[in-house]
mmCIF file of C-alpha atoms in Angstrom:
data_model
loop_
_atom_site.group_PDB
_atom_site.id
_atom_site.type_symbol
_atom_site.label_atom_id
_atom_site.label_comp_id
_atom_site.label_asym_id
_atom_site.label_seq_id
_atom_site.Cartn_x
_atom_site.Cartn_y
_atom_site.Cartn_z
ATOM 1 C CA MET Z 326 0.180 0.083 0.255
ATOM 2 C CA LYS Z 327 1.330 3.572 -0.862
ATOM 3 C CA GLN Z 328 2.207 4.785 2.747
ATOM 4 C CA VAL Z 329 0.799 8.504 3.159
ATOM 5 C CA ARG Z 330 1.135 10.999 6.111
ATOM 6 C CA ARG Z 331 0.907 9.032 9.456
ATOM 7 C CA ARG Z 332 -0.590 9.807 12.058
ATOM 8 C CA GLU Z 333 0.681 9.080 15.631
ATOM 9 C CA VAL Z 334 -2.315 5.973 16.179
ATOM 10 C CA ILE Z 335 -4.025 6.868 19.870
ATOM 11 C CA ARG Z 336 -5.811 3.741 21.203
ATOM 12 C CA THR Z 337 -9.232 4.213 20.853
ATOM 13 C CA GLY Z 338 -10.980 2.302 22.766
ATOM 14 C CA THR Z 339 -11.753 -1.743 23.885
ATOM 15 C CA THR Z 340 -14.650 -2.503 22.308
ATOM 16 C CA VAL Z 341 -14.839 -4.726 19.085
ATOM 17 C CA GLU Z 342 -15.969 -2.052 17.210
ATOM 18 C CA GLN Z 343 -13.377 0.843 18.006
ATOM 19 C CA MET Z 344 -10.565 -2.577 17.620
ATOM 20 C CA VAL Z 345 -12.111 -2.823 13.940
ATOM 21 C CA ARG Z 346 -11.500 0.758 13.262
ATOM 22 C CA ALA Z 347 -8.631 1.329 15.109
ATOM 23 C CA ILE Z 348 -6.513 -2.025 13.334
ATOM 24 C CA ALA Z 349 -8.594 -1.286 10.122
ATOM 25 C CA ASP Z 350 -6.634 2.558 10.181
ATOM 26 C CA MET Z 351 -3.450 1.372 10.342
ATOM 27 C CA ILE Z 352 -3.761 -1.282 7.611
ATOM 28 C CA VAL Z 353 -5.016 2.023 5.281
ATOM 29 C CA THR Z 354 -3.096 4.300 6.077
ATOM 30 C CA GLY Z 355 0.501 1.969 5.935
ATOM 31 C CA ALA Z 356 1.395 2.273 9.758
ATOM 32 C CA ILE Z 357 1.420 -2.266 9.353
ATOM 33 C CA LEU Z 358 1.731 -3.703 5.387
ATOM 34 C CA PRO Z 359 0.627 -6.278 3.285
ATOM 35 C CA GLY Z 360 1.969 -9.752 4.572
ATOM 36 C CA GLU Z 361 2.303 -8.373 8.469
ATOM 37 C CA LYS Z 362 1.068 -10.747 11.063
ATOM 38 C CA LEU Z 363 -0.986 -9.595 13.697
ATOM 39 C CA ASP Z 364 -0.074 -10.944 16.713
ATOM 40 C CA GLU Z 365 -3.459 -11.917 18.852
ATOM 41 C CA ILE Z 366 -1.385 -11.055 22.197
ATOM 42 C CA SER Z 367 0.730 -8.370 21.318
ATOM 43 C CA LEU Z 368 -3.227 -6.711 19.994
ATOM 44 C CA ALA Z 369 -4.678 -7.463 23.057
ATOM 45 C CA SER Z 370 -1.822 -6.310 24.893
ATOM 46 C CA ARG Z 371 -2.096 -2.654 22.540
ATOM 47 C CA PHE Z 372 -6.027 -1.943 23.678
ATOM 48 C CA GLU Z 373 -5.669 -3.435 26.927
ATOM 49 C CA VAL Z 374 -8.727 -6.204 26.665
ATOM 50 C CA SER Z 375 -8.744 -10.334 26.335
ATOM 51 C CA ARG Z 376 -7.548 -12.061 23.651
ATOM 52 C CA THR Z 377 -11.511 -12.780 22.063
ATOM 53 C CA PRO Z 378 -12.758 -8.949 21.714
ATOM 54 C CA VAL Z 379 -9.026 -9.318 19.381
ATOM 55 C CA ARG Z 380 -10.152 -12.746 17.518
ATOM 56 C CA GLU Z 381 -13.263 -10.956 16.711
ATOM 57 C CA ALA Z 382 -11.910 -7.970 15.468
ATOM 58 C CA LEU Z 383 -9.489 -9.698 12.773
ATOM 59 C CA ARG Z 384 -12.743 -11.948 12.077
ATOM 60 C CA GLU Z 385 -14.395 -8.836 10.676
ATOM 61 C CA LEU Z 386 -11.461 -8.104 9.301
ATOM 62 C CA GLY Z 387 -11.226 -10.164 7.521
ATOM 63 C CA ALA Z 388 -14.928 -10.216 6.302
ATOM 64 C CA MET Z 389 -13.240 -6.772 5.242
ATOM 65 C CA GLY Z 390 -11.161 -8.312 3.396
ATOM 66 C CA LEU Z 391 -8.043 -6.383 4.859
ATOM 67 C CA VAL Z 392 -7.368 -9.276 6.432
ATOM 68 C CA GLY Z 393 -6.064 -12.839 5.475
ATOM 69 C CA ARG Z 394 -5.258 -15.713 7.852
ATOM 70 C CA GLU Z 395 -5.095 -20.034 7.121
ATOM 71 C CA PRO Z 396 -6.047 -22.561 9.012
ATOM 72 C CA ASN Z 397 -3.635 -22.845 12.519
ATOM 73 C CA ARG Z 398 -2.068 -20.045 11.258
ATOM 74 C CA SER Z 399 -1.519 -16.430 12.619
ATOM 75 C CA ALA Z 400 -3.782 -13.426 10.910
ATOM 76 C CA VAL Z 401 -1.586 -10.930 8.088
ATOM 77 C CA VAL Z 402 -3.158 -7.826 6.573
ATOM 78 C CA THR Z 403 -3.949 -8.379 2.857
ATOM 79 C CA ASN Z 404 -2.487 -6.632 -0.174
ATOM 80 C CA VAL Z 405 -5.324 -4.933 -1.800
ATOM 81 C CA THR Z 406 -5.179 -3.464 -4.974
ATOM 82 C CA GLY Z 407 -6.233 -0.481 -6.447
ATOM 83 C CA THR Z 408 -8.276 -3.047 -8.814
ATOM 84 C CA TYR Z 409 -9.835 -4.752 -6.326
ATOM 85 C CA LEU Z 410 -10.325 -1.324 -4.351
ATOM 86 C CA HIS Z 411 -11.962 0.144 -8.242
ATOM 87 C CA SER Z 412 -14.094 -2.874 -8.728
ATOM 88 C CA MET Z 413 -15.954 -2.466 -5.332
ATOM 89 C CA PHE Z 414 -16.591 1.380 -5.098
ATOM 90 C CA GLU Z 415 -17.844 0.608 -9.102
ATOM 91 C CA ALA Z 416 -20.031 -1.076 -7.208
ATOM 92 C CA MET Z 417 -20.653 1.323 -4.613
ATOM 93 C CA ALA Z 418 -21.648 3.540 -7.457
ATOM 94 C CA GLU Z 419 -24.679 1.815 -9.042
ATOM 95 C CA LEU Z 420 -25.883 0.776 -6.191
ATOM 96 C CA GLU Z 421 -25.603 4.321 -4.444
ATOM 97 C CA GLY Z 422 -27.624 4.940 -7.846
ATOM 98 C CA ILE Z 423 -29.821 3.374 -7.501
ATOM 99 C CA CYS Z 424 -31.424 4.592 -3.917
ATOM 100 C CA ALA Z 425 -30.351 7.839 -4.627
ATOM 101 C CA ARG Z 426 -33.053 8.283 -7.632
ATOM 102 C CA LEU Z 427 -35.143 5.885 -5.241
ATOM 103 C CA SER Z 428 -34.922 8.020 -2.478
ATOM 104 C CA ALA Z 429 -36.201 11.179 -5.210
ATOM 105 C CA GLU Z 430 -39.135 9.165 -5.812
ATOM 106 C CA ARG Z 431 -40.360 7.703 -2.947
ATOM 107 C CA MET Z 432 -38.797 10.176 0.712
ATOM 108 C CA THR Z 433 -41.916 11.130 2.522
ATOM 109 C CA VAL Z 434 -41.970 14.513 3.323
ATOM 110 C CA ASP Z 435 -40.756 14.399 6.582
ATOM 111 C CA GLU Z 436 -37.374 11.998 4.929
ATOM 112 C CA ARG Z 437 -37.101 14.964 2.774
ATOM 113 C CA ARG Z 438 -36.995 17.746 5.638
ATOM 114 C CA ALA Z 439 -34.481 15.204 7.882
ATOM 115 C CA LEU Z 440 -32.198 14.674 4.855
ATOM 116 C CA GLU Z 441 -31.855 18.484 4.433
ATOM 117 C CA LEU Z 442 -31.562 19.537 7.628
ATOM 118 C CA GLU Z 443 -28.929 17.042 9.243
ATOM 119 C CA HIS Z 444 -27.230 17.547 5.668
ATOM 120 C CA ARG Z 445 -27.387 21.707 6.371
ATOM 121 C CA GLY Z 446 -26.387 21.286 9.757
ATOM 122 C CA SER Z 447 -22.999 19.235 8.885
ATOM 123 C CA MET Z 448 -21.240 22.728 7.503
ATOM 124 C CA ARG Z 449 -20.328 23.598 11.182
ATOM 125 C CA LEU Z 450 -18.001 19.538 10.824
ATOM 126 C CA VAL Z 451 -16.497 21.426 7.944
ATOM 127 C CA HIS Z 452 -15.214 24.457 8.831
ATOM 128 C CA ALA Z 453 -14.261 22.702 12.169
ATOM 129 C CA GLY Z 454 -12.024 20.317 10.262
ATOM 130 C CA ALA Z 455 -13.739 18.050 12.393
ATOM 131 C CA GLU Z 456 -12.514 14.451 10.548
ATOM 132 C CA GLU Z 457 -14.025 12.241 12.518
ATOM 133 C CA ASP Z 458 -17.236 13.959 13.529
ATOM 134 C CA TYR Z 459 -17.752 14.535 9.827
ATOM 135 C CA ALA Z 460 -16.796 10.239 8.681
ATOM 136 C CA ALA Z 461 -20.167 9.613 11.599
ATOM 137 C CA HIS Z 462 -22.323 12.111 9.521
ATOM 138 C CA ASN Z 463 -20.933 11.536 6.196
ATOM 139 C CA THR Z 464 -21.972 7.257 7.759
ATOM 140 C CA GLU Z 465 -25.616 8.355 8.086
ATOM 141 C CA PHE Z 466 -25.996 10.640 5.649
ATOM 142 C CA HIS Z 467 -25.771 8.347 3.357
ATOM 143 C CA THR Z 468 -27.781 5.838 5.637
ATOM 144 C CA ARG Z 469 -31.178 7.999 4.835
ATOM 145 C CA LEU Z 470 -30.124 8.128 1.619
ATOM 146 C CA TYR Z 471 -30.351 3.726 1.441
ATOM 147 C CA ARG Z 472 -33.877 3.957 4.082
ATOM 148 C CA GLY Z 473 -34.923 6.098 1.368
ATOM 149 C CA ALA Z 474 -35.154 3.937 -0.995
ATOM 150 C CA HIS Z 475 -37.782 2.138 0.690
ATOM 151 C CA ASN Z 476 -37.001 -1.127 -1.183
ATOM 152 C CA ASP Z 477 -35.229 -4.006 1.717
ATOM 153 C CA HIS Z 478 -32.854 -6.084 -0.856
ATOM 154 C CA VAL Z 479 -31.195 -2.904 -2.095
ATOM 155 C CA PHE Z 480 -30.574 -1.770 1.790
ATOM 156 C CA GLU Z 481 -29.151 -5.211 2.251
ATOM 157 C CA MET Z 482 -26.910 -5.039 -1.173
ATOM 158 C CA VAL Z 483 -25.938 -1.508 -0.438
ATOM 159 C CA THR Z 484 -24.576 -1.774 3.141
ATOM 160 C CA GLN Z 485 -23.011 -5.193 2.904
ATOM 161 C CA THR Z 486 -20.772 -3.212 0.697
ATOM 162 C CA ARG Z 487 -19.963 -0.019 2.154
ATOM 163 C CA ALA Z 488 -19.193 -2.333 5.138
ATOM 164 C CA ARG Z 489 -16.483 -3.733 3.252
ATOM 165 C CA LEU Z 490 -15.512 0.503 2.272
ATOM 166 C CA ALA Z 491 -15.481 1.633 4.884
ATOM 167 C CA PRO Z 492 -12.693 1.898 6.197
ATOM 168 C CA PHE Z 493 -11.795 3.754 2.780
ATOM 169 C CA ARG Z 494 -14.221 5.897 2.580
ATOM 170 C CA ARG Z 495 -13.919 6.933 6.377
ATOM 171 C CA ALA Z 496 -9.748 7.609 5.209
ATOM 172 C CA GLN Z 497 -11.072 9.749 2.379
ATOM 173 C CA PHE Z 498 -11.902 12.550 5.162
ATOM 174 C CA ARG Z 499 -7.808 12.539 6.278
ATOM 175 C CA LEU Z 500 -6.572 13.747 2.513
ATOM 176 C CA PRO Z 501 -6.650 18.139 2.020
ATOM 177 C CA GLY Z 502 -9.860 19.761 1.317
ATOM 178 C CA ARG Z 503 -11.889 15.906 1.292
ATOM 179 C CA LEU Z 504 -14.550 17.218 3.525
ATOM 180 C CA ALA Z 505 -15.570 20.768 1.508
ATOM 181 C CA LYS Z 506 -15.370 18.870 -0.959
ATOM 182 C CA SER Z 507 -17.871 16.110 -0.025
ATOM 183 C CA TYR Z 508 -20.117 18.633 1.126
ATOM 184 C CA GLU Z 509 -21.226 19.876 -2.341
ATOM 185 C CA GLU Z 510 -21.032 16.657 -3.483
ATOM 186 C CA HIS Z 511 -23.700 15.951 -1.290
ATOM 187 C CA ASP Z 512 -25.685 19.689 -1.811
ATOM 188 C CA GLN Z 513 -25.926 18.465 -5.370
ATOM 189 C CA ILE Z 514 -27.840 15.021 -4.456
ATOM 190 C CA VAL Z 515 -29.879 16.036 -1.182
ATOM 191 C CA THR Z 516 -31.133 18.772 -4.353
ATOM 192 C CA ALA Z 517 -32.367 17.030 -6.366
ATOM 193 C CA ILE Z 518 -33.896 14.736 -3.876
ATOM 194 C CA ILE Z 519 -36.001 18.080 -2.835
ATOM 195 C CA ARG Z 520 -37.052 18.486 -6.032
ATOM 196 C CA ALA Z 521 -38.047 14.789 -7.031
ATOM 197 C CA ASP Z 522 -36.084 14.558 -9.658
ATOM 198 C CA ALA Z 523 -34.763 10.808 -9.799
ATOM 199 C CA ALA Z 524 -32.674 11.728 -12.796
ATOM 200 C CA ALA Z 525 -30.631 14.067 -11.172
ATOM 201 C CA ALA Z 526 -29.705 13.086 -7.761
ATOM 202 C CA GLY Z 527 -28.674 8.530 -9.223
ATOM 203 C CA GLN Z 528 -26.325 10.571 -11.116
ATOM 204 C CA ALA Z 529 -25.017 12.965 -8.726
ATOM 205 C CA ALA Z 530 -24.503 9.942 -6.537
ATOM 206 C CA TYR Z 531 -22.965 7.716 -8.856
ATOM 207 C CA SER Z 532 -20.689 10.457 -9.416
ATOM 208 C CA HIS Z 533 -20.134 10.957 -5.922
ATOM 209 C CA VAL Z 534 -19.195 8.112 -5.337
ATOM 210 C CA ALA Z 535 -16.706 7.713 -7.950
ATOM 211 C CA ILE Z 536 -14.618 10.344 -6.651
ATOM 212 C CA VAL Z 537 -14.710 8.914 -3.257
ATOM 213 C CA SER Z 538 -12.821 6.005 -4.918
ATOM 214 C CA ASP Z 539 -10.456 8.092 -6.706
ATOM 215 C CA ALA Z 540 -9.842 10.205 -3.276
ATOM 216 C CA SER Z 541 -9.376 6.704 -1.264
ATOM 217 C CA ALA Z 542 -7.427 5.394 -4.238
ATOM 218 C CA VAL Z 543 -4.125 7.240 -2.592
ATOM 219 C CA PHE Z 544 -4.106 3.851 0.653
ATOM 220 C CA ALA Z 545 -4.141 1.456 -1.858
ATOM 221 C CA THR Z 546 -1.322 -0.257 -4.229
ATOM 222 C CA ALA Z 547 -2.190 0.419 -7.986
ATOM 223 C CA GLY Z 548 -1.740 -2.780 -9.092
ATOM 224 C CA GLU Z 549 -2.247 -6.696 -9.165
#
């Protein structure tokens, strides 16, 4: 993986979710390199927990494709190539486009109002440069789009795909100026949905994820 500006990783907590996030961030940013072993004992000591939650965190990272493990062997960091990352984002862009289009057609008045209010409120996070808080907002924003489509099967597919891409989508906000650009892209989606313009909403969402793909590509290797 290409290395970008490193940040010192600070212990973020002891829950499985927090460990998944912290370890994923280390992998995505290159603090832990492909092929490196992830020792359960060392990680348990780092997070001051037993080996059980560490084992569960590594299992979830395996489901994301960031960690591999063979029977009776230590977990190792996998090599996420740019080609594979692109293929996942390509699928995600199509699914997000569908969700935004259906949301423009099916969202209730209250759902549209809530989406708009949440979006406008996120501007304060952009001004503050609050990367972590904006990343949390971003997850909620897109979840509203998925639910607004009112299609349970599409919701299941898009949330599963998002889970695998979560570390890369979150990492994009470390890039200079990305918060403001993300807000602008969200604004195009929201405007189209408020106007019930399904075609424009779908295109805006598709383009948004395509841009996220380009922004996130810096965190993966360039080839097979």
